[in-house]
JSON list of C-alpha atoms in Angstrom, two decimals:
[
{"chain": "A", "resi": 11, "resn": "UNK", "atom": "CA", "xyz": [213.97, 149.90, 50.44]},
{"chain": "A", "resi": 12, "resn": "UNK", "atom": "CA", "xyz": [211.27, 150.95, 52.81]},
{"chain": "A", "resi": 13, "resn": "UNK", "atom": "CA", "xyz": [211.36, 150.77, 56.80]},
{"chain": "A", "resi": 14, "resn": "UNK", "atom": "CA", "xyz": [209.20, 148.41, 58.53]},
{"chain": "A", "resi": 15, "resn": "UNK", "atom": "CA", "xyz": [208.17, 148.88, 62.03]},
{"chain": "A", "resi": 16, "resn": "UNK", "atom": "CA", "xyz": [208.66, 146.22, 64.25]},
{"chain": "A", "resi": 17, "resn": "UNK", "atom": "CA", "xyz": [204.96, 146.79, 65.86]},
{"chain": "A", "resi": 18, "resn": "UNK", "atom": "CA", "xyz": [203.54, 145.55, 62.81]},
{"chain": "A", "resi": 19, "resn": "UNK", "atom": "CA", "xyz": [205.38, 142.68, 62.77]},
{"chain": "A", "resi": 20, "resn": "UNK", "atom": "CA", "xyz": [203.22, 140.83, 65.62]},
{"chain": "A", "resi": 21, "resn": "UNK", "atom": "CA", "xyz": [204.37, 138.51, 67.72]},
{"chain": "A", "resi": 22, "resn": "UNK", "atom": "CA", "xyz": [206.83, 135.99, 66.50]},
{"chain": "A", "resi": 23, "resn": "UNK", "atom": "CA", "xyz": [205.26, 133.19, 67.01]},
{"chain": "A", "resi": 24, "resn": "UNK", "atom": "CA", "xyz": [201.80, 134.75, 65.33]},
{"chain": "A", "resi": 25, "resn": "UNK", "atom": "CA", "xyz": [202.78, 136.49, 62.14]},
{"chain": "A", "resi": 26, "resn": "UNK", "atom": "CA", "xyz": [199.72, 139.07, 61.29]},
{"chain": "A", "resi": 27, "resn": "UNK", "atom": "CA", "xyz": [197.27, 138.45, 58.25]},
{"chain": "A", "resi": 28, "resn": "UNK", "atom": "CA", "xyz": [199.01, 141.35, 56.17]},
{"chain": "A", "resi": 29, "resn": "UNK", "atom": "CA", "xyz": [203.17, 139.97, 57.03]},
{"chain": "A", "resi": 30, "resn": "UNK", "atom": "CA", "xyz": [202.78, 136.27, 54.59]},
{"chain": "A", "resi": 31, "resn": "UNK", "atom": "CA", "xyz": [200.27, 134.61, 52.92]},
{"chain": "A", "resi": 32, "resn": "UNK", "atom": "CA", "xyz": [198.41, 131.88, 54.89]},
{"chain": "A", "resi": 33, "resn": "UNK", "atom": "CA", "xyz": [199.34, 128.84, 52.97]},
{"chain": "A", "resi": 34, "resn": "UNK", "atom": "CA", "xyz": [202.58, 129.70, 53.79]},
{"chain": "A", "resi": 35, "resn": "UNK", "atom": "CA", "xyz": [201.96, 129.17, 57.57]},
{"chain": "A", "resi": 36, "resn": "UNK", "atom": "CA", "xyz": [199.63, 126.55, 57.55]},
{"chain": "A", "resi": 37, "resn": "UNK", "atom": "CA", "xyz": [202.36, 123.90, 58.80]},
{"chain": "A", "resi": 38, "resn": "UNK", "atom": "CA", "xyz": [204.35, 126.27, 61.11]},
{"chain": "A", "resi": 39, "resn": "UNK", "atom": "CA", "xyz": [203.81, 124.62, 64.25]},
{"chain": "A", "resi": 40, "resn": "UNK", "atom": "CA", "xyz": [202.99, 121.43, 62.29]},
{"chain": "A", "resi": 41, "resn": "UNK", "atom": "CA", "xyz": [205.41, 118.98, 63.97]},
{"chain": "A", "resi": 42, "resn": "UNK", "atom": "CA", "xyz": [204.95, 116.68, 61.31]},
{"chain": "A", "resi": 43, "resn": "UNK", "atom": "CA", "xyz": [206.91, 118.88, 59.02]},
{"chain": "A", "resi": 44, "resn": "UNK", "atom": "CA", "xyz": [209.98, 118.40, 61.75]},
{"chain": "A", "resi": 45, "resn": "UNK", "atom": "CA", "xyz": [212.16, 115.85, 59.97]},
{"chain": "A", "resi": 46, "resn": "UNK", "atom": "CA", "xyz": [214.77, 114.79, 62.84]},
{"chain": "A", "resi": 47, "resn": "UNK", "atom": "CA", "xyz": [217.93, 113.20, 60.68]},
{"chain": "A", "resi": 48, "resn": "UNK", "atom": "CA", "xyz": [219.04, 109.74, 62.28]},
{"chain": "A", "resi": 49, "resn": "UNK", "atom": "CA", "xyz": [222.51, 110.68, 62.58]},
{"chain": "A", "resi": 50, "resn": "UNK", "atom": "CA", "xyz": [222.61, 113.52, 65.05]},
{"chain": "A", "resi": 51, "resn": "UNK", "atom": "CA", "xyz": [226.03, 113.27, 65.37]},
{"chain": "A", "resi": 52, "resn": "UNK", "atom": "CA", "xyz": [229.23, 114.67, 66.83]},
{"chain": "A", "resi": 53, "resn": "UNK", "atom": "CA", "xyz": [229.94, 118.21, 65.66]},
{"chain": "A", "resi": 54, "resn": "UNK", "atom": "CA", "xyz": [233.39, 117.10, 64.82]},
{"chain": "A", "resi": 55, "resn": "UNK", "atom": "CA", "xyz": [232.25, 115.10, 62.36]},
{"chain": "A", "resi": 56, "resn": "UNK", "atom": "CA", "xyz": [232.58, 116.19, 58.82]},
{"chain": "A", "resi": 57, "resn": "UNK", "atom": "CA", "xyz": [231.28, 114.95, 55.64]},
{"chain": "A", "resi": 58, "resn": "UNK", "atom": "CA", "xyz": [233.65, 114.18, 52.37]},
{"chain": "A", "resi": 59, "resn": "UNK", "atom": "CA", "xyz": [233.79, 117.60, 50.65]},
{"chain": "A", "resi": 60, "resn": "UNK", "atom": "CA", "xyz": [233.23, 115.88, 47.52]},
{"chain": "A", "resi": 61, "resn": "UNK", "atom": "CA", "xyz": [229.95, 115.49, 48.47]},
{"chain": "A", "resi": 62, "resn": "UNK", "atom": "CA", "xyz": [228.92, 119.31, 49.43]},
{"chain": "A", "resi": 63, "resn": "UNK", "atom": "CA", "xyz": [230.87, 121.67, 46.40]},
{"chain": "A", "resi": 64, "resn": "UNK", "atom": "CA", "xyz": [228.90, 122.21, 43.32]},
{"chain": "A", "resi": 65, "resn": "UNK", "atom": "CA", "xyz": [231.80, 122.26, 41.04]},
{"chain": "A", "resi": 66, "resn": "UNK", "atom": "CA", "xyz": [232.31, 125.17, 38.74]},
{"chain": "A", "resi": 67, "resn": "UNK", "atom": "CA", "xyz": [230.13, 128.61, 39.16]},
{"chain": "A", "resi": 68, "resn": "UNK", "atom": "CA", "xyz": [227.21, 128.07, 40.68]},
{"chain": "A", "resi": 69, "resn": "UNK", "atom": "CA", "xyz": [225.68, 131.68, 40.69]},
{"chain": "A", "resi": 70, "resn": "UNK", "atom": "CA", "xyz": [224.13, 133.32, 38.07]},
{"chain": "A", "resi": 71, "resn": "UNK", "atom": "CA", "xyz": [227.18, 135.21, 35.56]},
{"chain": "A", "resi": 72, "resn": "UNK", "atom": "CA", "xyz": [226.84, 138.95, 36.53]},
{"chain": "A", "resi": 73, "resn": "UNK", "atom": "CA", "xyz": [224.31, 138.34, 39.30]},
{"chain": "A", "resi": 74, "resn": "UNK", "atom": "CA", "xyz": [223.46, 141.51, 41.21]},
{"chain": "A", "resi": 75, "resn": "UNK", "atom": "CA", "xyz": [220.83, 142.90, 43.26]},
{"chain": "A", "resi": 76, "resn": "UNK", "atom": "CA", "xyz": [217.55, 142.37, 41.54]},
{"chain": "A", "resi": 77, "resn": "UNK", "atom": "CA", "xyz": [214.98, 145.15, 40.28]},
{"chain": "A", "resi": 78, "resn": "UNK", "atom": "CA", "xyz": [213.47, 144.85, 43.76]},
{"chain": "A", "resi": 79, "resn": "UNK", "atom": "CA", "xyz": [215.02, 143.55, 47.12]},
{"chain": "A", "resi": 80, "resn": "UNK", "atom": "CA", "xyz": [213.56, 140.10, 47.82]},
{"chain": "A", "resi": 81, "resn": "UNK", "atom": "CA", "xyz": [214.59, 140.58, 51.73]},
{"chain": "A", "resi": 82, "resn": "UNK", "atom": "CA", "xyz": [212.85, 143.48, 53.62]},
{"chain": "A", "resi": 83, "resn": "UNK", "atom": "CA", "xyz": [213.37, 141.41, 56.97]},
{"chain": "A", "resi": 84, "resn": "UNK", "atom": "CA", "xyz": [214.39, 143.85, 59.78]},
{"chain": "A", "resi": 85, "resn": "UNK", "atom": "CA", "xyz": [215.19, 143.86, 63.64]},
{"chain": "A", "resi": 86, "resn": "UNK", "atom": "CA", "xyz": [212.52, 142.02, 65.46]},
{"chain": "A", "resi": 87, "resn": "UNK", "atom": "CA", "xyz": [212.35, 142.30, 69.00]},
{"chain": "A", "resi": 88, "resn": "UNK", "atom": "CA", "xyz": [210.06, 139.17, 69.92]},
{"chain": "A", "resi": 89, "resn": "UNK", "atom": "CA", "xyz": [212.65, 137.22, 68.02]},
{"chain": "A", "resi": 90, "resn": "UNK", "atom": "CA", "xyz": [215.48, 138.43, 69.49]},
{"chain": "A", "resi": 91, "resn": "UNK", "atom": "CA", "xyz": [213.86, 137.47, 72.62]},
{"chain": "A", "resi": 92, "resn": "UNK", "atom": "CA", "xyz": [212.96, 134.17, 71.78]},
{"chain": "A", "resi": 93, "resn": "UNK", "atom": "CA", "xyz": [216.18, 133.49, 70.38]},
{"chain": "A", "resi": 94, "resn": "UNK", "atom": "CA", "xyz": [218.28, 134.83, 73.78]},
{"chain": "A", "resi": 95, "resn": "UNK", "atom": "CA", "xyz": [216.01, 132.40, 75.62]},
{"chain": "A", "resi": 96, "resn": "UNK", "atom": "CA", "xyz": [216.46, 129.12, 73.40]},
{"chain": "A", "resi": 97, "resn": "UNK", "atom": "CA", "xyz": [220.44, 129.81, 72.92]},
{"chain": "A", "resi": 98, "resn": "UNK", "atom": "CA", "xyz": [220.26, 129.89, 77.03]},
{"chain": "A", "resi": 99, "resn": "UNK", "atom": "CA", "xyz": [218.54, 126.52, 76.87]},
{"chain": "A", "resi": 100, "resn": "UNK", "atom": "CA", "xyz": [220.67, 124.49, 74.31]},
{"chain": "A", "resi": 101, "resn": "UNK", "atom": "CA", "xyz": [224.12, 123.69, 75.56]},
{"chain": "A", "resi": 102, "resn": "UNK", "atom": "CA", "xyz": [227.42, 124.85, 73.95]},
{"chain": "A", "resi": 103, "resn": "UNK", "atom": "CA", "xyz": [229.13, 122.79, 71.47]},
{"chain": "A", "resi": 104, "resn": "UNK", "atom": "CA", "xyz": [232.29, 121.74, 72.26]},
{"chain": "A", "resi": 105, "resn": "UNK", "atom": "CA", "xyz": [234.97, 124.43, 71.09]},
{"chain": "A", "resi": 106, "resn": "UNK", "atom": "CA", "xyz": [237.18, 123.96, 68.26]},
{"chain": "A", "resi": 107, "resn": "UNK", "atom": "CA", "xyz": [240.40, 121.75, 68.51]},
{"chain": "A", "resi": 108, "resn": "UNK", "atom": "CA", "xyz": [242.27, 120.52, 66.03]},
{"chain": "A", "resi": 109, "resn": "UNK", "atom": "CA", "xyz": [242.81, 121.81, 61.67]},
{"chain": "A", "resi": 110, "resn": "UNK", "atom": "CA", "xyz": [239.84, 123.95, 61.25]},
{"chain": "A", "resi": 111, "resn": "UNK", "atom": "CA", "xyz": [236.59, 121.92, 59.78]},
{"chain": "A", "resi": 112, "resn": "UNK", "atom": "CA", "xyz": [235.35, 122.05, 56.80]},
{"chain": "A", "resi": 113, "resn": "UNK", "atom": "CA", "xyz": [232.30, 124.07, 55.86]},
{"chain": "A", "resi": 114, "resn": "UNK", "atom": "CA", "xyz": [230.02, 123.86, 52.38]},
{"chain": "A", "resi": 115, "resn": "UNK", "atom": "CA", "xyz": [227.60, 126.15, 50.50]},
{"chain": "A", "resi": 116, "resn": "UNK", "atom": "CA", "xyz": [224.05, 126.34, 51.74]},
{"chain": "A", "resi": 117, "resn": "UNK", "atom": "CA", "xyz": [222.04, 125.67, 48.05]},
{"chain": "A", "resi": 118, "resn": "UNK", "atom": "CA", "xyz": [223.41, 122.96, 45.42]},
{"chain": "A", "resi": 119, "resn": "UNK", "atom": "CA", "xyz": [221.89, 124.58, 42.46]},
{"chain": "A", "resi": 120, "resn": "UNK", "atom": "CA", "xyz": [222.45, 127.55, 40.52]},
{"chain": "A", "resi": 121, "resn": "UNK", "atom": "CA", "xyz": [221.15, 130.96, 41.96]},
{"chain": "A", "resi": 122, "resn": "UNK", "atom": "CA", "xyz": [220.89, 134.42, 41.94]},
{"chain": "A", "resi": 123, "resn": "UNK", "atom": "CA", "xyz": [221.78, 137.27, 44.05]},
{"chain": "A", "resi": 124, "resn": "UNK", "atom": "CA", "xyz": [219.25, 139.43, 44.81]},
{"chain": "A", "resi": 125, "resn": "UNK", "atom": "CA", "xyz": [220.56, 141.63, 47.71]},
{"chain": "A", "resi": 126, "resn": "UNK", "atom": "CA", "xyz": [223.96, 141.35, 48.09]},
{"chain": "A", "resi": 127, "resn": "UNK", "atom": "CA", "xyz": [225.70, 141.41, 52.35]},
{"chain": "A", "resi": 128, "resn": "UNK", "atom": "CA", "xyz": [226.12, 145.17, 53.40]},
{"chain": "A", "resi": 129, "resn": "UNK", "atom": "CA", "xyz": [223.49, 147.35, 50.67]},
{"chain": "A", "resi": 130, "resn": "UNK", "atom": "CA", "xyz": [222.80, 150.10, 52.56]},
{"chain": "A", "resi": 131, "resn": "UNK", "atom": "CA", "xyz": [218.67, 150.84, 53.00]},
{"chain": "A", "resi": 132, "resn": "UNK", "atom": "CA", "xyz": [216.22, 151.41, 55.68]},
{"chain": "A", "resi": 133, "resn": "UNK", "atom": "CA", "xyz": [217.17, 148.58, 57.86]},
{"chain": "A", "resi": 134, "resn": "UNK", "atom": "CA", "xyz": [217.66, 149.46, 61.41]},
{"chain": "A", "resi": 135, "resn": "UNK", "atom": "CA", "xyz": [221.67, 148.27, 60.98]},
{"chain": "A", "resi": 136, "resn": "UNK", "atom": "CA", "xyz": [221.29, 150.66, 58.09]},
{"chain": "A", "resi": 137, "resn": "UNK", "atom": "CA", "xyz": [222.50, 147.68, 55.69]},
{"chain": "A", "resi": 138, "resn": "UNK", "atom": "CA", "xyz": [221.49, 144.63, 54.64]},
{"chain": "A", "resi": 139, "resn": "UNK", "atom": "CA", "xyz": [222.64, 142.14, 57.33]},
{"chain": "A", "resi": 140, "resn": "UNK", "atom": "CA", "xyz": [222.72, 138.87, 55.00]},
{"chain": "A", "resi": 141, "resn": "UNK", "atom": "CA", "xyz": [222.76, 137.58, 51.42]},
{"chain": "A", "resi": 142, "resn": "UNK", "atom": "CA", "xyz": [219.71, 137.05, 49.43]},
{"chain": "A", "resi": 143, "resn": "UNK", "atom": "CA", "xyz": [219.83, 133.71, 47.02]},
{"chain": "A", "resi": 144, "resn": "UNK", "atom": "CA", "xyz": [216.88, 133.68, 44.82]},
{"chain": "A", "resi": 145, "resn": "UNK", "atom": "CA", "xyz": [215.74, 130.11, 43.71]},
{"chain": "A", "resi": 146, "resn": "UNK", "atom": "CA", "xyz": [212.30, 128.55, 43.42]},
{"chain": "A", "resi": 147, "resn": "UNK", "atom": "CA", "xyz": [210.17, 127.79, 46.15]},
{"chain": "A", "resi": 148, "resn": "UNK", "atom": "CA", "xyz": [211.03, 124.26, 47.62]},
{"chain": "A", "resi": 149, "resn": "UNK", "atom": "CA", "xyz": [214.68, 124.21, 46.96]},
{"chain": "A", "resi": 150, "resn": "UNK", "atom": "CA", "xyz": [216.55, 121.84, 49.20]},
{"chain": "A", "resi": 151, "resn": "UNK", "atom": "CA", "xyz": [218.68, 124.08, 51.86]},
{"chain": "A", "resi": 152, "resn": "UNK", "atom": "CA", "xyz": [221.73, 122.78, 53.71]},
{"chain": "A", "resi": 153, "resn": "UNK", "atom": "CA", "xyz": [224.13, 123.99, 56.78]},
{"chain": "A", "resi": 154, "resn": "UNK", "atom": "CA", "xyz": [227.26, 125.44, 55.62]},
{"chain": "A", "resi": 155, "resn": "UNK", "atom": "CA", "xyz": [228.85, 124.13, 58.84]},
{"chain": "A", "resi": 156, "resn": "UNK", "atom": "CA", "xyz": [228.66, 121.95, 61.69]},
{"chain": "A", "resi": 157, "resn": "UNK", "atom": "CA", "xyz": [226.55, 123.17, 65.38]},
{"chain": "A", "resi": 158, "resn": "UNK", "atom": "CA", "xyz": [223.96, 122.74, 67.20]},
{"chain": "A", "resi": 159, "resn": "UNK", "atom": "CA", "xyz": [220.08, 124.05, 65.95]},
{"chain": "A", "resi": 160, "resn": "UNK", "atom": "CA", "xyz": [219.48, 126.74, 68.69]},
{"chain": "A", "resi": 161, "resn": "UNK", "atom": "CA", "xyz": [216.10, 127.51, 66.94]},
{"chain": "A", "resi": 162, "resn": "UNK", "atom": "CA", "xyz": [213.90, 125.77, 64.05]},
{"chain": "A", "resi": 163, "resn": "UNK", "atom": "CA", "xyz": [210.65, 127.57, 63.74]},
{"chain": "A", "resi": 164, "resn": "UNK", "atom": "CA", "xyz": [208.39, 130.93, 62.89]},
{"chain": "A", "resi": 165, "resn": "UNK", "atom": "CA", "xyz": [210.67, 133.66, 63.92]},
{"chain": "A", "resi": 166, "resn": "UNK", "atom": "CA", "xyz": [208.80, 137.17, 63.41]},
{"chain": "A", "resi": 167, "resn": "UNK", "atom": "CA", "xyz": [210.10, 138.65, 60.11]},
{"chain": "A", "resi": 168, "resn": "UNK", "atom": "CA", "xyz": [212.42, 136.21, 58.93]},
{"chain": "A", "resi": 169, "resn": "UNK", "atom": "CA", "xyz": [209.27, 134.02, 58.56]},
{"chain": "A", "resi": 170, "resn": "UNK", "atom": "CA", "xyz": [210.54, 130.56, 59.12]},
{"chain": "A", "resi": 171, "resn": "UNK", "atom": "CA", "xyz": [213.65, 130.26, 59.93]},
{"chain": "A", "resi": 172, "resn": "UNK", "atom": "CA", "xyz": [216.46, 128.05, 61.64]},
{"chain": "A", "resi": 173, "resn": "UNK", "atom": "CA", "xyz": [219.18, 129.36, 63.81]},
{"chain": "A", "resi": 174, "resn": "UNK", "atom": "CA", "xyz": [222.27, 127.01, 64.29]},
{"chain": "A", "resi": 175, "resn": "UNK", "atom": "CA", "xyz": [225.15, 128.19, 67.37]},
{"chain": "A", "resi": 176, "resn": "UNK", "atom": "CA", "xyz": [228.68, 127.18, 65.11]},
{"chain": "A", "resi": 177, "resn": "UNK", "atom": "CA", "xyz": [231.57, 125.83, 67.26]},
{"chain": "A", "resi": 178, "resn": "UNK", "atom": "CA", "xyz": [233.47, 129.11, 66.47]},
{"chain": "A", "resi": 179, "resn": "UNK", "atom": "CA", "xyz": [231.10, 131.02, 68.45]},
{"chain": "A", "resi": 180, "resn": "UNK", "atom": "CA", "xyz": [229.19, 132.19, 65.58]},
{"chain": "A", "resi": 181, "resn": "UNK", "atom": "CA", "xyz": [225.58, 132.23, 64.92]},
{"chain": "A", "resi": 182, "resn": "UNK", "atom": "CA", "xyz": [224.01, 130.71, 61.06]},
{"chain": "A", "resi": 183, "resn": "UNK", "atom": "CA", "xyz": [220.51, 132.24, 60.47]},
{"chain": "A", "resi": 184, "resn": "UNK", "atom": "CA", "xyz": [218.60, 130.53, 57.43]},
{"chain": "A", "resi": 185, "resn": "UNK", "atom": "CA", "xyz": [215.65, 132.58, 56.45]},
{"chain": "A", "resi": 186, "resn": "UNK", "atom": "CA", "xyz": [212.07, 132.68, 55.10]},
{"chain": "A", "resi": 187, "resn": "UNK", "atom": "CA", "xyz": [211.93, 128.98, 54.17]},
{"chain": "A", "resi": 188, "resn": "UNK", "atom": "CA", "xyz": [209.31, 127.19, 52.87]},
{"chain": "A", "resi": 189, "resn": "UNK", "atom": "CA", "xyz": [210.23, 124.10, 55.06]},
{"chain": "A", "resi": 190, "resn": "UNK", "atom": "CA", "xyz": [212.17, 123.21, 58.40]},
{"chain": "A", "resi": 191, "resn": "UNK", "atom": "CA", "xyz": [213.61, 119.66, 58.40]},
{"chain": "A", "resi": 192, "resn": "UNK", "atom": "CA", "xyz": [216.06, 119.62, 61.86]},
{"chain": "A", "resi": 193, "resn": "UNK", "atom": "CA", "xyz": [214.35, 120.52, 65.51]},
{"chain": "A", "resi": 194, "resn": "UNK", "atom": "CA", "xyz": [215.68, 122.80, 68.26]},
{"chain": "A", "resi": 195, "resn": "UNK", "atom": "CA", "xyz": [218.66, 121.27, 70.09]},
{"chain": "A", "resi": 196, "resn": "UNK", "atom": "CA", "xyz": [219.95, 118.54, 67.43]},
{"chain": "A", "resi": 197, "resn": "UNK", "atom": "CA", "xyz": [223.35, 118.76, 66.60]},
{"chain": "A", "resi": 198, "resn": "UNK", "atom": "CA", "xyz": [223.77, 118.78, 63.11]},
{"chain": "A", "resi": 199, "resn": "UNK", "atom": "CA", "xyz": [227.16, 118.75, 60.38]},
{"chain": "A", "resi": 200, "resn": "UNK", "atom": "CA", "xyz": [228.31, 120.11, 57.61]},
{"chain": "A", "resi": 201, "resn": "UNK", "atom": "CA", "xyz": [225.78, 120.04, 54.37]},
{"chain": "A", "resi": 202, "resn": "UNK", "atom": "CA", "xyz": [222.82, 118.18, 56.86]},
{"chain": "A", "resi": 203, "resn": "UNK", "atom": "CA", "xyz": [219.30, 119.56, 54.91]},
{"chain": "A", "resi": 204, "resn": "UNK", "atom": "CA", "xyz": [217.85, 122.04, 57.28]},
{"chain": "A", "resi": 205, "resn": "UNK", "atom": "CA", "xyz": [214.47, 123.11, 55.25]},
{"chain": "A", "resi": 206, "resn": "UNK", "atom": "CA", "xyz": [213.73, 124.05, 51.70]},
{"chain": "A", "resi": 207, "resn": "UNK", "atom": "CA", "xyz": [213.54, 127.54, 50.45]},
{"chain": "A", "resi": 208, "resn": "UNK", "atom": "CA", "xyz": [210.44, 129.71, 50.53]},
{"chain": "A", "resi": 209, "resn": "UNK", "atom": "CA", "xyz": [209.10, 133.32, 50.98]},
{"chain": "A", "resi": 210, "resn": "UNK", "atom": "CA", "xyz": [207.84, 133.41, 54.58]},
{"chain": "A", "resi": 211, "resn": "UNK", "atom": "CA", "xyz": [207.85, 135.98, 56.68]},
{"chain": "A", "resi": 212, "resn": "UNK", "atom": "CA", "xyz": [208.61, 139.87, 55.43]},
{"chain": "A", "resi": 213, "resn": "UNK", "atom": "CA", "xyz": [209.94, 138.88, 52.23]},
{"chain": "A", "resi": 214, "resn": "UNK", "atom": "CA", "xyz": [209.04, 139.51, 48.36]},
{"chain": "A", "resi": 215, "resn": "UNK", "atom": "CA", "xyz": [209.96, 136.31, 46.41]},
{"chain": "A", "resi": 216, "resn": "UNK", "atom": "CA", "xyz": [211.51, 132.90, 46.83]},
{"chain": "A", "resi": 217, "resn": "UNK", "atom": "CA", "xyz": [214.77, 132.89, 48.39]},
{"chain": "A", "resi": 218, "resn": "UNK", "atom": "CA", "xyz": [217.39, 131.84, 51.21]},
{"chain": "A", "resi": 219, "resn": "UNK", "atom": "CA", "xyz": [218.19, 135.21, 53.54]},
{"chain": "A", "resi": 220, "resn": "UNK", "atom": "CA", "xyz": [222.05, 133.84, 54.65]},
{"chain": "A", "resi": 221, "resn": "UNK", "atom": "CA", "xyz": [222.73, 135.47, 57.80]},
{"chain": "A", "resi": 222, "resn": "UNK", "atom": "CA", "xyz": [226.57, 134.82, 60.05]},
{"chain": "A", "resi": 223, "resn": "UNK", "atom": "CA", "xyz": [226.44, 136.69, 63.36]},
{"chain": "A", "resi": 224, "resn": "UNK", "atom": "CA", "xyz": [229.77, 137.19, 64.95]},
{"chain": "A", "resi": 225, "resn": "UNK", "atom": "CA", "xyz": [227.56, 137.01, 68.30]},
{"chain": "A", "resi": 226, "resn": "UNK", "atom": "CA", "xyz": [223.78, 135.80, 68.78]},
{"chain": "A", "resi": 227, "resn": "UNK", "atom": "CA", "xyz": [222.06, 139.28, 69.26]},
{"chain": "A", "resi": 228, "resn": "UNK", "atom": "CA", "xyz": [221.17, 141.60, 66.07]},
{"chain": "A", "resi": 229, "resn": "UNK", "atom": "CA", "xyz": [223.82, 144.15, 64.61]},
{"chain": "A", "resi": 230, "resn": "UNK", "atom": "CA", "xyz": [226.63, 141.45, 65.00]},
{"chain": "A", "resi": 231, "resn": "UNK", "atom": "CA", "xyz": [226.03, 140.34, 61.49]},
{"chain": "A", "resi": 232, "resn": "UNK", "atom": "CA", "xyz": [229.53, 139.86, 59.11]},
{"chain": "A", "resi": 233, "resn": "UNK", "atom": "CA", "xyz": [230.18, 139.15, 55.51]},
{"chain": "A", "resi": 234, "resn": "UNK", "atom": "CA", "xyz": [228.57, 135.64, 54.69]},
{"chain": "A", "resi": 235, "resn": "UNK", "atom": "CA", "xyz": [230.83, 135.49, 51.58]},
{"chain": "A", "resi": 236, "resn": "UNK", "atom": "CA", "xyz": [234.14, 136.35, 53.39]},
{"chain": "A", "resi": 237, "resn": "UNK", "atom": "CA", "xyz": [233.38, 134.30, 56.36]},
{"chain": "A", "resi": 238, "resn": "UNK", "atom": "CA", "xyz": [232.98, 131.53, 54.15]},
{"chain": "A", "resi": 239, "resn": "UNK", "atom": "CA", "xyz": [235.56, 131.67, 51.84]},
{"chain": "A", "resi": 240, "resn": "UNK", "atom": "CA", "xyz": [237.90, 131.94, 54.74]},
{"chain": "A", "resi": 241, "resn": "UNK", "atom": "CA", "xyz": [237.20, 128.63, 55.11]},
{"chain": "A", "resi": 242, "resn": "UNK", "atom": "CA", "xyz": [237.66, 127.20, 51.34]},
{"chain": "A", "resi": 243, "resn": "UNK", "atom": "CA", "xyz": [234.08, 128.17, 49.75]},
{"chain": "A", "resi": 244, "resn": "UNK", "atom": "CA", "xyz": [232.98, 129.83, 47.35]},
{"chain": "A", "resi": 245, "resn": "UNK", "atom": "CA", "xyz": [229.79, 132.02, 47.61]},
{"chain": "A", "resi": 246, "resn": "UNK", "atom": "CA", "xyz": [229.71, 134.04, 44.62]}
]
């Protein structure tokens, strides 16, 4: 893995020429591409599991970290900032009451991990602070749990990315998608489509860079696959 700087990053919300390929960013500010679902609904609200697991193993047999990393995503300041100032903006969800709810995986189709939760490298946490999922460009990307959408847009190196506040406290970062498909401040549930995958931002191929922080801010980032299957799902 290689350090980045975060000076060459830019600012978040103006990625430089050398960080993605243009046609990737055509569309980020493109409101059109800002699919608001109908249903913005209660966080308590759950879907029938039947509907969210992908029965059997959905991962690729013996998947490990590819010949290359696909993330190289690393701390980015004007992100951070932007993120501290739209999780002040959105109001909390309401905390959890009641049997624990249900949660679901973020991709429906096979996959492959490419950099597995905790690799050590270059990264300023010195490891890898999410799970890579490689799968073509385009594929359809959903929340793994219920929250509000603290931010949907370009976010510095994770390229575009959506940020939903849980109503456990913790924070779900989706990176480098092709695609966002909820806005800033819906409330969204369990297995709503929040973009499609893609390769913006400081990243190397197709993929979805899974991300739980125990807290908003950088360096609170946990296991993705534990937290998850924790909660009855299976990751990998």
């Amino acid at each position: 893995m290689i350090l980045l700087a975060s000076g060459a990053l830019g600012m978040a919300g103006t990625p430089p020429d050398d960080v993605v390929d243009r046609d990737d960013v055509d569309d980020v500010m493109d409101h059109d591409d800002l699919v608001v679902p109908d249903d913005l609904i209660d966080p308590d609200d759950v879907v029938d599991p039947d509907d969210l697991m992908v029965p059997g193993d959905v991962t690729d047999p013996g998947a490990t970290e590819g010949p290359h990393d696909d993330c190289v995503a690393d701390y980015d300041p004007h992100f951070e900032d932007d993120l501290a100032a739209a999780d002040a903006a959105v109001p909390e969800v309401r905390a959890l009451t009641g049997p624990p709810r249900r949660f679901a995986r973020p991709l429906r189709r096979r996959f492959r991990v490419s950099a597995r939760y905790g690799i050590r490298g270059n990264w300023i946490a010195g490891h890898h602070t999410g799970i890579d999922l490689a799968v073509p460009r385009g594929t359809p990307v959903y929340a793994v749990g219920s929250g509000v959408v603290v931010l949907a847009r370009w976010s510095g190196a994770y390229g575009k990315a959506v940020t939903v506040r849980m109503p456990d406290g913790h924070y779900a970062l989706y990176a480098h998608l092709n695609r966002i498909s909820v806005r800033q401040g819906a409330r969204i549930r369990t297995g709503t489509r929040i973009g499609s995958s893609g390769s913006t931002g400081r990243a190397t191929g197709p993929h979805l860079h899974l991300e739980i922080r125990s807290r908003r801010g950088y360096g609170s980032d946990i296991n993705p696959v534990r937290y998850l299957a924790r909660r009855g799902v299976r990751l990998t």
